[in-house]
XYZ file of C-alpha atoms in Angstrom:
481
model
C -64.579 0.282 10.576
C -67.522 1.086 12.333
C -70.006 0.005 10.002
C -68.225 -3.263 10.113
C -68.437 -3.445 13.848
C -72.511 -2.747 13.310
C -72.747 -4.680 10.618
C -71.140 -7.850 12.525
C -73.516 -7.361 15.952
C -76.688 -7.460 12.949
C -75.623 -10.684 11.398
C -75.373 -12.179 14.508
C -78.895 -11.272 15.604
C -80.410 -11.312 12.386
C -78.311 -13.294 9.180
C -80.936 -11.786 6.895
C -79.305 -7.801 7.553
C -76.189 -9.083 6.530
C -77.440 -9.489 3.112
C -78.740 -5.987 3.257
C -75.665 -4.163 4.880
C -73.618 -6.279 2.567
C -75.456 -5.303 -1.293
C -75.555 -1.957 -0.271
C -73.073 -0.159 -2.591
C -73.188 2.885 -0.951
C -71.766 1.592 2.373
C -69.376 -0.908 0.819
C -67.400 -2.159 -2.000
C -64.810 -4.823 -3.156
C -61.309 -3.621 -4.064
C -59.282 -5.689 -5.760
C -55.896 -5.268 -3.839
C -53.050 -5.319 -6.488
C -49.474 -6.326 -5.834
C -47.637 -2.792 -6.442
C -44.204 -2.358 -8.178
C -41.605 -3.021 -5.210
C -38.640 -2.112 -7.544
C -35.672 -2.700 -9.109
C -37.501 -4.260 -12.194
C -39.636 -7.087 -10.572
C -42.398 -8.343 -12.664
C -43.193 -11.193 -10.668
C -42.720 -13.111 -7.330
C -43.588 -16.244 -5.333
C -46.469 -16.122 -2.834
C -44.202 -17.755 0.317
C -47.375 -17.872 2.907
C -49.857 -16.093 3.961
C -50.761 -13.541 6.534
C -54.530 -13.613 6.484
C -57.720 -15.839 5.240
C -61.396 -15.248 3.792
C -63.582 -13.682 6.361
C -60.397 -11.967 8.328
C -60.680 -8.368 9.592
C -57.647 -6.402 8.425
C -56.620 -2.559 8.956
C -54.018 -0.130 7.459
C -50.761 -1.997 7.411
C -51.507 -4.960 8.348
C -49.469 -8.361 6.950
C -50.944 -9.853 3.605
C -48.408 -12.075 2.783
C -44.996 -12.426 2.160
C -43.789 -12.820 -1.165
C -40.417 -13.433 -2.401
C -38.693 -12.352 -5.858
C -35.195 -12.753 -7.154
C -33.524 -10.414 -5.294
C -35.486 -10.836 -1.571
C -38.603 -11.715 0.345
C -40.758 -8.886 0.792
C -43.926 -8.316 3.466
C -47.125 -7.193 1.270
C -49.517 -4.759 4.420
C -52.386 -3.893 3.153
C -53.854 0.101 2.207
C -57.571 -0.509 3.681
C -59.646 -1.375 6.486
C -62.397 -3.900 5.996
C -62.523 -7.464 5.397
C -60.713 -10.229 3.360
C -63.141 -11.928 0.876
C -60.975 -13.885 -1.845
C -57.100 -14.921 -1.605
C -56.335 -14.996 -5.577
C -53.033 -17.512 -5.183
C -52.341 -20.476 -3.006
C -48.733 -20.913 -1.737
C -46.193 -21.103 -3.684
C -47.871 -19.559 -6.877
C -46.251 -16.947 -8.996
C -47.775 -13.662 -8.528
C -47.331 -10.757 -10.706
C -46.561 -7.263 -10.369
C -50.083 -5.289 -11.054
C -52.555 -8.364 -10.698
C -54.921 -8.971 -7.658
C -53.486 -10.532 -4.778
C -56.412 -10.128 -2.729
C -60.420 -9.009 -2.491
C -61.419 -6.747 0.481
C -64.467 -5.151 1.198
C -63.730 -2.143 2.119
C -66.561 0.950 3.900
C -67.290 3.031 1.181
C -66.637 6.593 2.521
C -63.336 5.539 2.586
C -63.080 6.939 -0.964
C -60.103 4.929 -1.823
C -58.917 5.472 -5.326
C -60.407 2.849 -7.863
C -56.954 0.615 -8.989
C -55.504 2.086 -11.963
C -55.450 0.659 -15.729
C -52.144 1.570 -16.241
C -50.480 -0.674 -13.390
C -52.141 -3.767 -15.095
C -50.546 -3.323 -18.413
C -47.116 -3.636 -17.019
C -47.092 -7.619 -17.331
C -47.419 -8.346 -20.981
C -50.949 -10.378 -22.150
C -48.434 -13.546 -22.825
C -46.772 -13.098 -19.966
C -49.831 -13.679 -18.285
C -50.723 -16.630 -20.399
C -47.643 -18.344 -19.687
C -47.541 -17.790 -15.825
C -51.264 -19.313 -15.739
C -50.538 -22.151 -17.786
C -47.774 -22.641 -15.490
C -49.827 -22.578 -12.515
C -52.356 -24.940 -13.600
C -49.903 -27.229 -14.833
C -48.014 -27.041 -11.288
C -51.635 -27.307 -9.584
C -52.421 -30.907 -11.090
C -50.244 -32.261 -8.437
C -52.275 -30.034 -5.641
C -55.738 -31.098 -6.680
C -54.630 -35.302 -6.764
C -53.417 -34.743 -3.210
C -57.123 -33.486 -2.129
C -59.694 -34.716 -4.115
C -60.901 -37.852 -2.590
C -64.219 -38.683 -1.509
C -64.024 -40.565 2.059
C -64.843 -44.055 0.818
C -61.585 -43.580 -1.405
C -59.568 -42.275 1.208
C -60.653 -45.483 3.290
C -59.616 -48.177 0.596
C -56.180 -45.782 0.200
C -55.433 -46.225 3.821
C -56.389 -50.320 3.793
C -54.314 -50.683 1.290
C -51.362 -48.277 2.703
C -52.039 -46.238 -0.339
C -50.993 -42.374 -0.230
C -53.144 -40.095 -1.674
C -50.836 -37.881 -3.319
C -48.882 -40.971 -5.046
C -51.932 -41.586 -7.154
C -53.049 -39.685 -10.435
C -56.755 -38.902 -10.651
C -58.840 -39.358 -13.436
C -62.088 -37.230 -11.998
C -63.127 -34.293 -12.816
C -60.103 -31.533 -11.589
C -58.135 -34.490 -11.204
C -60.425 -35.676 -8.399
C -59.101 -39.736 -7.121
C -61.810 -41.889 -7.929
C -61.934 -45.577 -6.676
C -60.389 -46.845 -9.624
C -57.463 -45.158 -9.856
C -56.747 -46.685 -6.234
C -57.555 -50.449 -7.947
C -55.426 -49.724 -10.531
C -52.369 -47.739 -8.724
C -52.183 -51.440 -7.160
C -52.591 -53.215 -10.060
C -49.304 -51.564 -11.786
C -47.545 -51.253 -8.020
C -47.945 -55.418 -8.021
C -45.919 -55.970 -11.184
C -43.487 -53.368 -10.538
C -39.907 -55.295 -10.056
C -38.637 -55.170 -6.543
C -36.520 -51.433 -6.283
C -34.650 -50.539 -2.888
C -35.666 -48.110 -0.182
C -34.296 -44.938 -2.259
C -36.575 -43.441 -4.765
C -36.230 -40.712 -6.878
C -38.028 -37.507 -5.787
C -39.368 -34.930 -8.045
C -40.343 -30.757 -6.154
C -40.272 -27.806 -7.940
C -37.242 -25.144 -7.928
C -37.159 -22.663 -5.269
C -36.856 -18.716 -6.595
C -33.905 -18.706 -6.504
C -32.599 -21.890 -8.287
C -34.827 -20.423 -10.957
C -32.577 -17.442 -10.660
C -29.618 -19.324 -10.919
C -30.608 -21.081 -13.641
C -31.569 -17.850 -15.609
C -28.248 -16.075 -14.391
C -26.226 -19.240 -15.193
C -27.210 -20.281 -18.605
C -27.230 -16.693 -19.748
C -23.533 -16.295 -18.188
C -22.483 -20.013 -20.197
C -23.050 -17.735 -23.308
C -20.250 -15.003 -22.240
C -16.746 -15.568 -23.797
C -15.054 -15.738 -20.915
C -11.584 -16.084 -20.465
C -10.209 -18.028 -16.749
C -7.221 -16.733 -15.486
C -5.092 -18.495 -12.484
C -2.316 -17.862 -10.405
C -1.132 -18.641 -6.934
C -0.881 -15.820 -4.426
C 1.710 -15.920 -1.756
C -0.067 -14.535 1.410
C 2.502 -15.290 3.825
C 3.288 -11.684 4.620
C -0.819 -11.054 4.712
C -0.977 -14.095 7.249
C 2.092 -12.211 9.520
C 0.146 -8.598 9.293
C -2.862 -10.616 10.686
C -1.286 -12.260 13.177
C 0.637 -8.992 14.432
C -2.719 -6.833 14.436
C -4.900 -9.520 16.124
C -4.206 -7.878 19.613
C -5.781 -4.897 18.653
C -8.862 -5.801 16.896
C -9.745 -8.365 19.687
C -9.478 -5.194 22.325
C -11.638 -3.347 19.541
C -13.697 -6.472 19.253
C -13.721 -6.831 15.612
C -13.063 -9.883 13.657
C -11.219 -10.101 11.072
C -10.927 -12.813 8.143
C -8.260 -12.332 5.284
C -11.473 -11.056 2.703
C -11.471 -7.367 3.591
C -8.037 -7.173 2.893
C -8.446 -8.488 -0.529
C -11.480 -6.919 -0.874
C -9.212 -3.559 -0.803
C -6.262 -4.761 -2.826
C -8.983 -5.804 -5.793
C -10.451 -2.066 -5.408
C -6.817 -0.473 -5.726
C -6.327 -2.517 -8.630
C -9.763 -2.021 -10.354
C -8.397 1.790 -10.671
C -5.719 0.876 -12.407
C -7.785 -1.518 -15.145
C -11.510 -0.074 -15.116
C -12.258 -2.578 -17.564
C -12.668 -5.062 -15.882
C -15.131 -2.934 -13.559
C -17.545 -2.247 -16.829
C -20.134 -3.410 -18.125
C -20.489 -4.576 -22.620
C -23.902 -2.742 -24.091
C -24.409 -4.796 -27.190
C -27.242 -2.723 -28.215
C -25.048 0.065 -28.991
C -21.486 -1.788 -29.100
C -20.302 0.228 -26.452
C -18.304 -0.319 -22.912
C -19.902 1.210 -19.678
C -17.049 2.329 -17.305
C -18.725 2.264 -13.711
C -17.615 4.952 -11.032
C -18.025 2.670 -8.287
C -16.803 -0.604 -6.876
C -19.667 -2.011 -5.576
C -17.797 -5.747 -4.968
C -20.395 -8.635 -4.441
C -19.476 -11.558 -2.223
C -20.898 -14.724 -2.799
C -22.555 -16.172 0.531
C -24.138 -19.711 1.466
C -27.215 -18.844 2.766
C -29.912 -21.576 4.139
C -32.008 -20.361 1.222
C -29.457 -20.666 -1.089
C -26.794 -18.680 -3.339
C -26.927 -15.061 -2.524
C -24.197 -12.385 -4.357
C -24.658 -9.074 -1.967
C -22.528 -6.399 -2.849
C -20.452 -3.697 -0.708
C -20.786 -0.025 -1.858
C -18.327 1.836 -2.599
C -15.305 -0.301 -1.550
C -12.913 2.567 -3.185
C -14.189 5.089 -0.507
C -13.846 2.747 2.562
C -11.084 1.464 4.638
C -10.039 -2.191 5.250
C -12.058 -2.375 9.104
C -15.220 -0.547 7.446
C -14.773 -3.452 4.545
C -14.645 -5.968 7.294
C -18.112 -4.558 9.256
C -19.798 -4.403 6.140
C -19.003 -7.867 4.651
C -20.161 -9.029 8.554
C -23.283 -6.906 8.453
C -23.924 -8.971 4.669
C -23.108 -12.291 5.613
C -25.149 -12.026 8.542
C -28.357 -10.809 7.510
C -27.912 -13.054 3.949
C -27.649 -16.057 6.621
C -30.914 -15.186 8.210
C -33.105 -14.078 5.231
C -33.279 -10.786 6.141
C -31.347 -9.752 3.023
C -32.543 -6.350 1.437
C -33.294 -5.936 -2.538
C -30.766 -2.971 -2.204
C -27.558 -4.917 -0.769
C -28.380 -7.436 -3.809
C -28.500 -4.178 -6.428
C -25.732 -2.649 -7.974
C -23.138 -4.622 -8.107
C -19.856 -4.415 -10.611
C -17.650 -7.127 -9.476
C -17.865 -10.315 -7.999
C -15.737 -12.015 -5.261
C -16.601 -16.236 -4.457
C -14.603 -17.086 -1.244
C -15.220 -21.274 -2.147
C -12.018 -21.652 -0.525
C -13.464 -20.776 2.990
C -15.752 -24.241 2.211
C -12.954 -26.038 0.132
C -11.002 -26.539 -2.784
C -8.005 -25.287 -4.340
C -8.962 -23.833 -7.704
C -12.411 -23.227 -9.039
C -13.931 -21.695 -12.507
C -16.241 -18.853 -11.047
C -19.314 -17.691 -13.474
C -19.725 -14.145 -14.769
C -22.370 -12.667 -13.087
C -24.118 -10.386 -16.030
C -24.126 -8.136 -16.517
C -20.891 -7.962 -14.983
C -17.520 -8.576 -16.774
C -15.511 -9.875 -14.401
C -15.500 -12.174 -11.319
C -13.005 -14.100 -9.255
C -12.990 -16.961 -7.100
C -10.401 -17.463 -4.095
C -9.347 -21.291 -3.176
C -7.626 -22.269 0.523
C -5.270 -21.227 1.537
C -2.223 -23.771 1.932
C 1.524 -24.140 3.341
C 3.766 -24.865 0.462
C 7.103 -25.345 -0.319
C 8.842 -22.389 -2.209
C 11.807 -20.909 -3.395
C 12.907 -17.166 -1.955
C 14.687 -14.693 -4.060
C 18.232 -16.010 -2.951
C 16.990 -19.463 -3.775
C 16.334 -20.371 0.055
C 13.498 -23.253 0.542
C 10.812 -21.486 3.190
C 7.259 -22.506 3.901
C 4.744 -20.531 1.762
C 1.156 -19.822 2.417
C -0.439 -19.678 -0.910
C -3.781 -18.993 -2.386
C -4.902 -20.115 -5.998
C -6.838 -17.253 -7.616
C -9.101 -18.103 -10.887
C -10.436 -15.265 -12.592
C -13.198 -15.222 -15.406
C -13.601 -11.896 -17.871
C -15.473 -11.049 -20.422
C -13.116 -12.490 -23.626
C -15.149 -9.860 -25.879
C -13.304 -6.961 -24.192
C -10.697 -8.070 -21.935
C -7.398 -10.240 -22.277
C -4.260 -11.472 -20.146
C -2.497 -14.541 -19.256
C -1.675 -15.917 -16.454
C -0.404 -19.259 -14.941
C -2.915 -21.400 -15.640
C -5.540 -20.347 -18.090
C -8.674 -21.534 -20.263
C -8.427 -20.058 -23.342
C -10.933 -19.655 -25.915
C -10.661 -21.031 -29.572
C -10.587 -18.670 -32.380
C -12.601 -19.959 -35.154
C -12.131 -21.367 -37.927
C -8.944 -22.659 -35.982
C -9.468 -26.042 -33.615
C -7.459 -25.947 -31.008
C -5.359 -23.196 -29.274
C -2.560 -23.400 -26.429
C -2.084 -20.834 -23.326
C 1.131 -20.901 -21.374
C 1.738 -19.528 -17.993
C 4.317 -17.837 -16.399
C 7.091 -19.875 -15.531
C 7.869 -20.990 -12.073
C 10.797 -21.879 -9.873
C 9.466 -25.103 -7.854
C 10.773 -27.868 -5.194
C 10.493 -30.996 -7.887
C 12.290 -34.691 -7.197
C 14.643 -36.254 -9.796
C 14.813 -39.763 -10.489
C 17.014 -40.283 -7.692
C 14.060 -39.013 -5.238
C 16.621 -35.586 -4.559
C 15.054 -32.261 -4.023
C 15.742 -29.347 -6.766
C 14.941 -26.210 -7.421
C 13.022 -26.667 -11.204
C 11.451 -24.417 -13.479
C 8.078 -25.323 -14.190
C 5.594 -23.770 -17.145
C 1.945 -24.634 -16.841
C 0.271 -25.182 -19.945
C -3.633 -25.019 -20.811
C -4.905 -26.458 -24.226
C -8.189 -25.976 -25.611
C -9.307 -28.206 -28.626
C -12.719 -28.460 -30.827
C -14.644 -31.326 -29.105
C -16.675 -31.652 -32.013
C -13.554 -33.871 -33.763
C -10.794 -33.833 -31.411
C -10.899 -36.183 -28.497
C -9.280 -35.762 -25.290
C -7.014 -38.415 -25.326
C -5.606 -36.993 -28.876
C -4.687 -33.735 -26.747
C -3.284 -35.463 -24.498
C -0.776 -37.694 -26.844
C 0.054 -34.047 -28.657
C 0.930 -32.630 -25.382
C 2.886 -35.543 -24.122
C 5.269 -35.217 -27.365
C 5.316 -31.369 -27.799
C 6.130 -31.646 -23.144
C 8.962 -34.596 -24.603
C 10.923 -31.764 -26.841
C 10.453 -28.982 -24.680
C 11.672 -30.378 -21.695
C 14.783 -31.923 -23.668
C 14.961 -29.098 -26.253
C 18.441 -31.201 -27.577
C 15.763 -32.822 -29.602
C 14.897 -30.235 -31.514
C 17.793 -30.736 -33.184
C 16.306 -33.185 -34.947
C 13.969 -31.072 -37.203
C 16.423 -28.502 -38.331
C-alpha cells in the first residue's frame, strides 16, 4: 500500500509517472479476483449490489459485493490491497462460482498466488455459454434504457416519451430519433386501454428456485393424506402453562409442540424421514430430524430447518423455530439453517385456510401442511355434543415408497386402470335431517381420481352421486342381487 500512496502524490504532480509506476510489472499487477466456492454445491449466484467502483482503494477484507444464491445472500471481502480497475457484472447478473468478479491491481511484492486453473473448470464450457447468452439477452432491456443521444432524449421528453418504453434500433440497441417517431406512430393507433397495464421484470433467485424445486417436486408420485386433529386438550395445556412461560418470558405458539409429536412419530415410521436414490434403487434412512418450517419472508419462500428435533425438548423447539423465523424475516438467513433438512412442516394455517396440498420438497419424501385451527361441533365418546378445536392436517409422501389412508385423500391412478377411489375413515358428525333436527351421523369421506385425458369431471361426479344414492340407502342394493 505504500507504493500506492507514492504512486497517487506522483500522478497528481506529474500524470505522465503514473504511466510509468503503472506499466511497471515489477511493482504491480492485475489479479483477476474470482468468486470462490462458498459451499453447499453453489455454482452460481446473483450479483445483488455492489460494494465498490473502478478507481476505489480497497484492503484485506473489505466489502466487494453481495451476492445472493439459492440458499442465502452472501458478502464477497476481498484477499488484496490495491485498487479496483474493472467490475466484470452489473447488478443483477448471474455470476458464477470460479469466474472473475473483479480486476485489482494489486503491489507486486505482495506475492499473491496466481488464480488457479482448476477453480475455473468447475462451471462446465456450456454452462458458461448459456449464462452469457442469458445475460445479453436480459441486457437488451439495460442498453434501450441508456442509449440516447441528448437531442433524442429532448424529443422523448416533448413528447412525454420514456426512454426505456422504446426499442432501439442503433448499434447496442442505442434509441435513435426514429424509433421515438415511430414509438408514436404505433402509440396513436393503439385502441384506447385503461390505466392498468401489464408489467413484465425478471424472477428474483428465489422464484427461480421455486420454480426449479416445484416443477421437479410435480414429477414425485405423491400421495395427500388428510385428517382433522382435535387439539382441544393441546389448547387447555397451553392455556394452563401460559403463567409460567410469560414469568420465563418465552412465547409459545402451538408449532413446537407439534414439531415434537411429528419427531416421536418419525421414530416409529423412518420412512417417511428418508430419502429414494434412484441411481441405485435404494432408500436412505436419515439419523436425524432436521424438520424445516416454511416461513414468509419479505424476500420470499424460505424452508429453514431445526436440527436435531429428536434430541431437543419442546421450549428448545420453540427458541429455535423463533431464532429461524426471525432472522428468515430479516434476510439474515444462513446457507446452514437452509441445509439439511429431512422433513418439512408449512404452518399456512397461521395465514389462512383450512386444508392445503403441500409440495414435496426433494429430495425429501415427505411434508405436511397444518390449516387453522377452528371450534367445531363434535361428538365425545359417550355421544355428548362439546365444542372441538380442530386442525385439518394434509400430508404429501413419496407414493413410490410410502402408503396409508386417511380421511380425505388424493390417490394416484394405477395404470392401465382410469380412475381409482380412496375412502376415509368414517366419522361420527352433528348433521340436520330434513326436518332441520340435529343427529349424531356417520359420515365417510370419499376422494376419486379419474384419467382427465377421457373422463370429465362432471362424469365423476354423476358416478359418485349414484354409487353416494346406494350406499347411503344400501336397501337398494337389493336390487342387483
Amino acid at each position: 500500500m505504500t507504493l500506492h500512496l507514492i504512486k497517487q502524490c506522483a500522478v497528481s504532480l506529474c500524470p505522465q509517472v503514473s504511466r510509468t509506476f503503472h506499466s511497471s510489472s515489477e511493482l504491480y499487477k492485475v489479479v483477476q479476483y474470482k468468486l470462490s466456492d462458498i459451499g453447499e454445491g453453489i455454482r452460481e449466484v446473483t450479483v445483488k449490489g455492489w460494494c465498490v467502483k473502478p478507481e476505489d482503494t480497497v484492503a484485506q477484507f473489505d466489502d466487494i459485493c453481495e451476492v445472493e444464491s439459492d440458499k442465502a445472500t452472501v458478502t464477497i471481502t476481498s484477499r488484496y490491497d490495491g485498487r479496483v480497475t474493472k467490475l466484470y457484472h452489473a447488478v443483477g447478473d448471474i455470476a458464477l462460482v470460479g469466474h472473475p468478479l473483479v480486476d485489482i491491481d494489486v503491489e507486486e511484492a505482495e506475492g499473491m498466488p496466481e488464480p488457479t486453473q482448476e477453480v475455473d473448470k468447475a462451471v462446465p464450457e456450456e454452462d458458461v455459454k448459456v449464462v452469457k447468452e442469458a445475460s445479453v439477452a436480459e441486457g437488451d432491456e439495460t442498453w434501450n434504457k441508456s442509449l440516447a443521444t441528448p437531442a433524442v432524449r429532448r424529443i422523448a421528453m416533448e413528447n412525454k416519451v420514456s426512454i426505456k418504453d422504446v426499442r432501439g434500433s442503433g448499434k447496442h440497441g442505442r434509441v435513435m430519433k426514429e424509433d421515438i417517431l415511430e414509438y408514436l406512430k404505433n402509440k396513436h393507433h393503439q385502441l384506447p386501454v385503461g390505466k392498468s397495464q401489464d408489467r413484465t421484470e425478471p424472477m428474483s433467485t428465489l422464484q427461480k428456485v421455486m420454480t426449479k424445486t416445484m416443477t421437479k417436486s410435480q414429477s414425485i408420485p405423491s400421495f395427500l393424506y388428510c385428517d382433522e386433529v382435535d387439539m382441544s386438550k393441546l389448547v387447555q395445556l397451553k392455556k394452563e402453562i401460559k403463567p409460567y412461560l410469560e414469568k420465563k418470558g418465552i412465547k409459545m405458539s402451538y408449532l413446537p409442540f407439534i414439531l415434537k409429536a411429528l419427531s416421536m412419530s418419525l421414530l416409529e415410521y423412518p420412512i417417511l424421514n428418508s430419502t429414494v436414490d434412484e441411481s441405485s434403487q435404494t432408500i436412505i434412512y436419515k439419523g436425524v430430524h432436521n424438520i424445516g418450517i416454511a416461513v414468509d419472508s419479505p424476500s420470499g419462500l424460505l424452508v429453514p430447518n431445526i436440527k436435531n428435533v429428536q434430541n431437543l425438548s419442546i421450549l428448545q423447539i420453540a427458541k429455535e423455530a423463533s431464532r429461524l423465523q426471525e432472522v428468515a424475516i430479516k434476510g439474515n438467513i444462513s446457507p446452514g439453517d437452509l441445509a439439511g433438512g429431512t422433513f418439512t412442516v408449512s404452518n399456512v394455517g397461521s395465514v389462512g385456510g383450512t386444508y392445503a396440498r403441500p409440495m414435496i420438497l426433494p429430495p425429501e419424501v415427505s411434508i405436511v401442511a397444518l390449516g387453522k385451527i377452528q371450534t367445531l361441533p363434535r361428538y365425545d365418546h359417550l355421544g355428548n355434543l362439546y365444542p372441538a378445536n380442530t386442525l385439518n392436517a394434509s400430508h404429501s409422501a413419496d407414493h413410490r415408497i410410502i402408503d396409508g389412508p386417511g380421511t380425505y385423500a388424493r390417490p394416484r391412478i394405477l395404470p392401465p386402470e382410469v380412475s381409482i377411489v380412496a375412502l376415509g375413515k368414517i366419522q361420527t358428525l352433528p348433521r340436520y335431517d330434513h326436518l332441520g333436527n340435529l343427529y349424531p351421523a356417520n359420515t365417510l369421506n370419499a376422494s376419486h381420481s379419474a384419467d382427465h385425458r377421457i373422463i370429465d369431471g362432471a362424469t365423476v361426479a354423476r358416478f359418485t352421486n349414484l354409487w353416494k344414492s346406494y350406499v347411503e340407502n344400501p336397501t337398494l342394493l337389493m336390487l342387483g342381487l
